[in-house]
Amino acid sequence: MPQIDIGYRPAHSLAKVTLQPDESIVAESGAMVGMSTNVQMQTQSQGGLMGGLKRMFGGESFFRNTFTAQNGPGEVLLAQALCGDMAVLPMTPQGYYIQSSAYVASTPDVEVTTKTGGFKGFFSGAGVFILQATSPQPDHGQLVVGAFGGLEPLTCDGNMVIDTGHLVAWDASLQYSIGKSGAGWIASWLSGEGLVCHFSGQGRIWIQSRNPGEYGQSVGSMLPPRKG
């Protein structure tokens, strides 16, 4: 199994993946920073045309890249688009749900599929889709996720409420639903908090300290209007 080390934490994290001969890592398109000369990259749309289209509409790229070390050990450096922390999550029997933009990479024995979340995914601010990571051999799979800002693991033992814009990943053993943050829709809108995710059960939740959507709106409001 590849060795994955996270450096430059927490603001500018970089994942160094050490591959033994013939070992591979699968990464989101555009995540590669650098690689050894003996590492071969293969680009493909996992899940065929429909799988690629579902990922694209879910905010991911159409393609994923597989990096394989040949004729000796090799290294691959991976990073996410936004500044923030990263984490390596060992696979579990239940697997994980992932906010679509948080996926960075995974070992080939992890199956990452795009799920149609209906209104739950739409209201979460992550599009109509979320990702589900599973593995037939959970003791061997690894998943790399990235956050905007700090990455904090929380333990849910009963019930917990998280702002949807701060979600990164959570154990698939948890039940979740999207709802308003205030007593009513108008109160939720006026509070500036928007929608929240209600979790129930026992499991872990990973949150990011910054909300990408709110950050983009704040920066955008300070930029001069486009000309012509």
Coordinates of C-alpha atoms in Angstrom, one line a residue, residues 5-132:
D5 CA 2.7 11.8 4.1
I6 CA 1.2 15.3 4.5
G7 CA 3.6 18.2 4.8
Y8 CA 3.4 22.0 5.1
R9 CA 0.3 21.7 7.3
P10 CA -2.1 23.3 8.0
A11 CA -2.2 26.2 5.5
H12 CA -0.5 24.9 2.4
S13 CA -0.6 21.1 2.7
L14 CA 1.1 18.9 0.3
A15 CA 0.7 15.1 0.0
K16 CA 3.8 13.1 -0.8
V17 CA 2.9 9.6 -2.1
T18 CA 5.7 7.1 -2.0
L19 CA 5.0 4.2 -4.5
Q20 CA 6.8 0.9 -4.6
P21 CA 7.3 -0.7 -8.0
D22 CA 3.9 -1.3 -9.7
E23 CA 2.0 0.5 -7.0
S24 CA -0.6 3.2 -8.0
I25 CA -2.5 6.2 -6.7
V26 CA -5.6 7.7 -8.2
A27 CA -6.0 11.4 -8.0
E28 CA -8.4 14.1 -9.1
S29 CA -7.5 15.8 -12.3
G30 CA -5.2 18.8 -11.7
A31 CA -4.1 17.6 -8.3
M32 CA -0.6 16.5 -9.4
V33 CA 2.2 18.9 -8.4
G34 CA 5.2 16.8 -9.4
M35 CA 6.3 13.2 -9.9
S36 CA 9.4 11.0 -10.4
T37 CA 10.4 10.4 -14.0
N38 CA 9.6 6.7 -13.7
V39 CA 6.0 7.3 -12.7
Q40 CA 3.6 6.8 -15.5
M41 CA 0.3 8.7 -15.6
Q42 CA -2.9 7.3 -17.2
T43 CA -5.9 9.5 -17.6
Q44 CA -9.4 8.0 -17.8
S45 CA -13.0 8.5 -16.9
Q46 CA -13.8 6.1 -14.2
G47 CA -17.3 4.6 -14.5
G48 CA -17.5 5.3 -18.2
L49 CA -19.3 8.2 -19.9
M50 CA -22.2 8.4 -17.4
G51 CA -19.9 8.2 -14.4
G52 CA -17.7 11.0 -15.8
L53 CA -20.8 13.2 -16.5
K54 CA -22.1 12.7 -13.0
R55 CA -18.8 13.7 -11.5
M56 CA -18.6 16.8 -13.8
F57 CA -22.1 18.0 -12.8
G58 CA -21.2 17.3 -9.2
G59 CA -18.4 19.9 -9.3
E60 CA -15.5 17.4 -10.1
S61 CA -13.5 17.0 -13.2
F62 CA -14.6 14.6 -15.9
F63 CA -11.3 12.6 -15.6
R64 CA -9.2 11.1 -12.9
N65 CA -5.5 10.3 -13.2
T66 CA -3.8 7.0 -12.1
F67 CA -0.1 7.3 -11.3
T68 CA 2.0 4.0 -11.3
A69 CA 5.7 3.6 -10.4
Q70 CA 7.5 1.5 -13.0
N71 CA 11.0 -0.1 -12.8
G72 CA 11.6 1.0 -9.3
P73 CA 10.1 3.1 -6.5
G74 CA 8.6 6.6 -7.3
E75 CA 7.0 9.6 -5.7
V76 CA 4.0 11.7 -6.6
L77 CA 3.2 15.1 -5.0
L78 CA -0.5 16.1 -4.8
A79 CA -2.3 19.2 -3.6
Q80 CA -5.7 20.7 -3.7
A81 CA -6.8 23.9 -5.4
L82 CA -7.6 25.9 -2.2
C83 CA -5.3 26.7 0.7
G84 CA -5.8 24.5 3.7
D85 CA -5.1 21.2 5.5
M86 CA -5.3 17.7 4.2
A87 CA -5.9 14.3 5.8
V88 CA -5.4 10.6 5.0
L89 CA -8.4 8.6 6.1
P90 CA -8.0 4.8 6.3
M91 CA -10.9 3.0 4.9
T92 CA -13.6 1.5 7.2
P93 CA -16.2 -1.2 6.5
Q94 CA -18.9 1.5 6.2
G95 CA -16.8 3.9 4.1
Y96 CA -17.3 7.7 3.9
Y97 CA -19.4 10.4 2.3
I98 CA -17.4 13.3 0.9
Q99 CA -18.2 16.8 -0.1
S100 CA -17.5 16.8 -3.9
S101 CA -14.7 19.4 -3.9
A102 CA -12.9 17.8 -0.9
Y103 CA -11.7 14.7 -2.8
V104 CA -8.0 14.7 -3.6
A105 CA -6.9 11.1 -4.1
S106 CA -7.4 7.5 -3.2
T107 CA -5.7 4.1 -3.5
P108 CA -6.9 1.9 -6.4
D109 CA -8.7 -0.4 -4.1
V110 CA -11.1 2.4 -3.0
E111 CA -14.2 2.9 -5.2
V112 CA -15.3 6.5 -5.3
T113 CA -18.7 6.9 -6.8
T114 CA -20.9 10.0 -7.4
K115 CA -24.3 9.7 -5.6
T116 CA -27.4 11.6 -6.6
G117 CA -28.3 13.3 -3.4
G118 CA -31.6 14.8 -4.6
F119 CA -32.6 17.9 -2.6
K120 CA -30.2 17.0 0.2
G121 CA -27.2 17.4 -2.0
F122 CA -28.6 20.5 -3.8
F123 CA -29.3 22.4 -0.6
S124 CA -26.0 21.5 0.9
G125 CA -24.3 23.8 -1.5
A126 CA -22.3 20.9 -2.9
G127 CA -24.4 20.5 -6.1
V128 CA -26.9 17.7 -6.6
F129 CA -24.1 15.1 -6.0
I130 CA -22.0 13.9 -3.1
L131 CA -19.2 11.3 -3.3
Q132 CA -19.2 7.9 -1.6

